[in-house]
Short mmCIF file of C-alpha atoms in Angstrom, two decimals:
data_model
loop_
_atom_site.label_atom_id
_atom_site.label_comp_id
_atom_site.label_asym_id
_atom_site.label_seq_id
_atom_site.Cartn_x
_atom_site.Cartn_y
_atom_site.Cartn_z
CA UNK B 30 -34.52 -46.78 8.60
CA UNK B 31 -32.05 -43.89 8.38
CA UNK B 32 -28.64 -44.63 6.65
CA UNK B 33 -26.03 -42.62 7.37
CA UNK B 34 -23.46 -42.73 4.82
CA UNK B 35 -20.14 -40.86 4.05
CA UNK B 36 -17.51 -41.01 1.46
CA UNK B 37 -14.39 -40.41 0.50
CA UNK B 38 -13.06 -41.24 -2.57
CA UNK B 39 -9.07 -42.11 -2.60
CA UNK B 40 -7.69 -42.82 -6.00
CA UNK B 41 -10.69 -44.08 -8.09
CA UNK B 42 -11.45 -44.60 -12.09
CA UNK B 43 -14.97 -44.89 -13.38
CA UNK B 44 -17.97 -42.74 -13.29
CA UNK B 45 -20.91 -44.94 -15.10
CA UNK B 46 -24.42 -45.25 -13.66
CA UNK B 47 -25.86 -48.15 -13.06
CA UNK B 48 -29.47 -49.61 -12.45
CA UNK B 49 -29.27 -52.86 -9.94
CA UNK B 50 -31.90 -55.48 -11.12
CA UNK B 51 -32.29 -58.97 -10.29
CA UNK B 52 -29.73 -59.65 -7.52
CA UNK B 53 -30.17 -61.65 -4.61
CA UNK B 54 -27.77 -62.23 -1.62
CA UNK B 55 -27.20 -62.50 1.55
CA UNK B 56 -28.69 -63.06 5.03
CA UNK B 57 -29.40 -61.30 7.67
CA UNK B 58 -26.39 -60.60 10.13
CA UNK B 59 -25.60 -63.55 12.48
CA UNK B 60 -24.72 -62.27 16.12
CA UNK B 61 -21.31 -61.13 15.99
CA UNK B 62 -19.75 -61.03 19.73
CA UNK B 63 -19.33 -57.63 20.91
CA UNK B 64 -15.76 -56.01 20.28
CA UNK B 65 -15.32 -58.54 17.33
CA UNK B 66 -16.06 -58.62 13.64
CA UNK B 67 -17.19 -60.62 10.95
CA UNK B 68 -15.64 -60.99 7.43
CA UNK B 69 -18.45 -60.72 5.14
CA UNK B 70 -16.71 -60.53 1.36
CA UNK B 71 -18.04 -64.19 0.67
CA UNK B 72 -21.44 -62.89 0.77
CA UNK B 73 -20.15 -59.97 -0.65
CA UNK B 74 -18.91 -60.53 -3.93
CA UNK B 75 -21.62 -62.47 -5.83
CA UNK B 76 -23.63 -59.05 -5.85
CA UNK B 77 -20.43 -56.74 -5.96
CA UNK B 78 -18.99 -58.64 -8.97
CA UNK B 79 -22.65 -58.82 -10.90
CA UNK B 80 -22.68 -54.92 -10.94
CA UNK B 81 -19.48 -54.64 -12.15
CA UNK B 82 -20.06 -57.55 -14.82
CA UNK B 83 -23.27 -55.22 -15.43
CA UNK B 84 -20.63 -52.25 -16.57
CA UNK B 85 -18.18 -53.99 -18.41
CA UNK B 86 -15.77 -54.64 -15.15
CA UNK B 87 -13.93 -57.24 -14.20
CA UNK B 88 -14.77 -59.61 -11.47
CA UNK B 89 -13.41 -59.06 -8.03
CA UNK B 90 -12.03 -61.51 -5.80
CA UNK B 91 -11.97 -62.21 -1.95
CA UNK B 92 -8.35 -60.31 -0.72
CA UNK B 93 -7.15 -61.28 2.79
CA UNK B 94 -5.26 -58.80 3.04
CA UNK B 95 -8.30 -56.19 2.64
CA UNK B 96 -10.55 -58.22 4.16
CA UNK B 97 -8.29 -57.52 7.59
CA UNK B 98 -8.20 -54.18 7.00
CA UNK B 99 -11.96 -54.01 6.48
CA UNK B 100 -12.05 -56.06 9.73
CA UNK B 101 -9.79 -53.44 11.39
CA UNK B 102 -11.73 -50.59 10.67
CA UNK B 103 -15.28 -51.63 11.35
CA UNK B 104 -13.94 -52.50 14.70
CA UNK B 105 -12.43 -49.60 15.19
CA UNK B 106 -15.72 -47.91 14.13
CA UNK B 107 -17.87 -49.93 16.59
CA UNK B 108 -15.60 -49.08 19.35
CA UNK B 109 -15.98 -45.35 18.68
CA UNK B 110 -19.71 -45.49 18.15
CA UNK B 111 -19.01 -43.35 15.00
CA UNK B 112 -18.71 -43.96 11.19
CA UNK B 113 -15.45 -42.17 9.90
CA UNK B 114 -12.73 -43.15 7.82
CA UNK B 115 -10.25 -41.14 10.34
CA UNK B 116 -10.39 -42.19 14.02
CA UNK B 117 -7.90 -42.95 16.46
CA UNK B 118 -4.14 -42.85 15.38
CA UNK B 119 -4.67 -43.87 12.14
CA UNK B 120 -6.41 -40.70 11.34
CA UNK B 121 -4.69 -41.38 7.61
CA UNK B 122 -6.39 -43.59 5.12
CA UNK B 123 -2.89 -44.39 3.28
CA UNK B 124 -1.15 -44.37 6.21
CA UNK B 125 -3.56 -47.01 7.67
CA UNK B 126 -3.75 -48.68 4.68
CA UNK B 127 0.41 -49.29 4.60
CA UNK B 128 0.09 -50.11 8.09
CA UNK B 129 -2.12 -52.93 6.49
CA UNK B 130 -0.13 -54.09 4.25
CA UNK B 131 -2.91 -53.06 1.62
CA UNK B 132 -1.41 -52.81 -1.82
CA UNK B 133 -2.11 -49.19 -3.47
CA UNK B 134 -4.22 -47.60 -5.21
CA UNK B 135 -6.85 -48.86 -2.54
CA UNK B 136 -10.51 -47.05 -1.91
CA UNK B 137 -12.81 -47.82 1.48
CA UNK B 138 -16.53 -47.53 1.58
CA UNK B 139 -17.91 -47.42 5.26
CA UNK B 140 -21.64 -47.65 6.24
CA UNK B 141 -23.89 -48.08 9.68
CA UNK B 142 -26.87 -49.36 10.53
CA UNK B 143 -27.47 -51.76 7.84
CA UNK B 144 -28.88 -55.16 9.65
CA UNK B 145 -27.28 -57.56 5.97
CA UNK B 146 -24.63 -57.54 3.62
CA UNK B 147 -26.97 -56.99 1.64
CA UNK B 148 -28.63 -53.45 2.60
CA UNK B 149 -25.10 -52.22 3.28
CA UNK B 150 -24.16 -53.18 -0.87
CA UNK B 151 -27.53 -51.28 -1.96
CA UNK B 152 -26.87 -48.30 0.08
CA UNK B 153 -23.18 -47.95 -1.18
CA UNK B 154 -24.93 -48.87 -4.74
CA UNK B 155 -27.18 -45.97 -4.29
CA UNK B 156 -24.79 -44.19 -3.55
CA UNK B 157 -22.54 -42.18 -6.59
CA UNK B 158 -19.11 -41.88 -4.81
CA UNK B 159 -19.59 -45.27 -3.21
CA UNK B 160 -20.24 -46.97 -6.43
CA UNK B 161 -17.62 -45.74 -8.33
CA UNK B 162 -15.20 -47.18 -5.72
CA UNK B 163 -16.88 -50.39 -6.43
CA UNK B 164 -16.71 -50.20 -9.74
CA UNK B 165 -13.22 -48.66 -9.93
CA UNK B 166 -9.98 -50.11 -11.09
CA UNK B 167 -9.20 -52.78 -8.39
CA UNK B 168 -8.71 -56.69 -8.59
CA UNK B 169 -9.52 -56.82 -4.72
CA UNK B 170 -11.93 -56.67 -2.43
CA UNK B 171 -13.18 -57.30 1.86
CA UNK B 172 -15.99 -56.61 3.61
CA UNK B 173 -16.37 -56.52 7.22
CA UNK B 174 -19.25 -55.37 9.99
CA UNK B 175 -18.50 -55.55 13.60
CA UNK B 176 -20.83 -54.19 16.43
CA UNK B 177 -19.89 -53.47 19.96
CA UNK B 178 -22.62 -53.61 22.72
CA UNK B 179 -20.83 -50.49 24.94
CA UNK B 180 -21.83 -47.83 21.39
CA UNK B 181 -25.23 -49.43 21.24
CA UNK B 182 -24.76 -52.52 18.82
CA UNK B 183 -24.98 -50.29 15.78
CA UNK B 184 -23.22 -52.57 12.72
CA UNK B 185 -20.57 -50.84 11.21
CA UNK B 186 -19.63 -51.98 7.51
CA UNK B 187 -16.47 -51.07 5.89
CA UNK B 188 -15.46 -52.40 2.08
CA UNK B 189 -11.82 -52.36 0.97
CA UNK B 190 -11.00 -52.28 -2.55
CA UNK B 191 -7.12 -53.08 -3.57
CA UNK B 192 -4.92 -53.91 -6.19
CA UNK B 193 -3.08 -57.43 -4.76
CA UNK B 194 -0.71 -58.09 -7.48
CA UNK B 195 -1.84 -61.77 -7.84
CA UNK B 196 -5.11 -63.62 -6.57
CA UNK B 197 -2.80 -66.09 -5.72
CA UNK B 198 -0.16 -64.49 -3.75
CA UNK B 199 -0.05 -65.36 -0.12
CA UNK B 200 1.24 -63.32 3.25
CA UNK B 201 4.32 -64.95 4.38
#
């Protein structure tokens, strides 16, 4: 299988290499209704956080707040049929990422076609610009893939890493 990729890097730190051995995760996707997505970081982070243990990072934990904004944009994606990080009238990653409430410096990996959580985490690992967002600076993460049956039920994955000032801190 074919997977398209594309990158953009927005405000990033590391540049190490890594080789990925030994880590097992997730299932394959659940249906997801059409129009909809599903927040995936749970899955997520066991194999997110063990490469960045792997390199000296660390650990990541589950942010709500980029978890909906990683829920925003793969829905966005599936409703346009098309992987971008620019569609619509948020065609601004900061700008949609105040809109969200994300704290900054934030980063977004995006992916499609990738049937687990998984296959989407090793093709952003295999990926050089992808995994030095992962293995950047942040103390946040969400993952989210949403499909919509109108652009062909393609998944479309999209990560955001954040700095939340607290693990604790809640939306009022």
């Amino acid at each position: 299988m074919h997977y398209l990729l594309s990158r953009r890097l927005f405000l990033i730190g590391s540049g190490t290499t890594l080789l990925l051995s030994g880590c097992s995760v997730t299932s394959t996707l659940a249906p997801i209704e059409s129009g909809t997505s599903a927040d995936m970081t749970d899955a997520a982070l066991p194999m997110v956080n063990s490469v960045r243990r792997k390199q000296g990072k660390s650990s990541l934990f589950n942010d709500p707040v980029a978890a909906n904004a990683a829920k925003d944009h793969a829905i966005r994606m599936s409703r346009y049929g098309k992987m971008n990080h620019d569609l619509g009238k948020d065609k601004n990653f900061l700008g949609r990422m105040k809109r969200m409430e994300v704290p900054l410096p934030a980063a977004e990996n995006i992916a499609t076609g990738q049937d687990s959580t998984e296959e989407a985490l090793t093709a952003w690992i295999r990926s050089r610009h992808h995994l030095d967002n992962m293995l950047g600076s942040y103390t946040g993460v969400g993952v989210a893939v949403a499909k919509n049956t109108g652009t062909g039920d393609r998944p479309y994955w999209a990560m955001v890493l954040s700095n939340s000032p607290s693990r604790f801190s809640l939306r009022a």
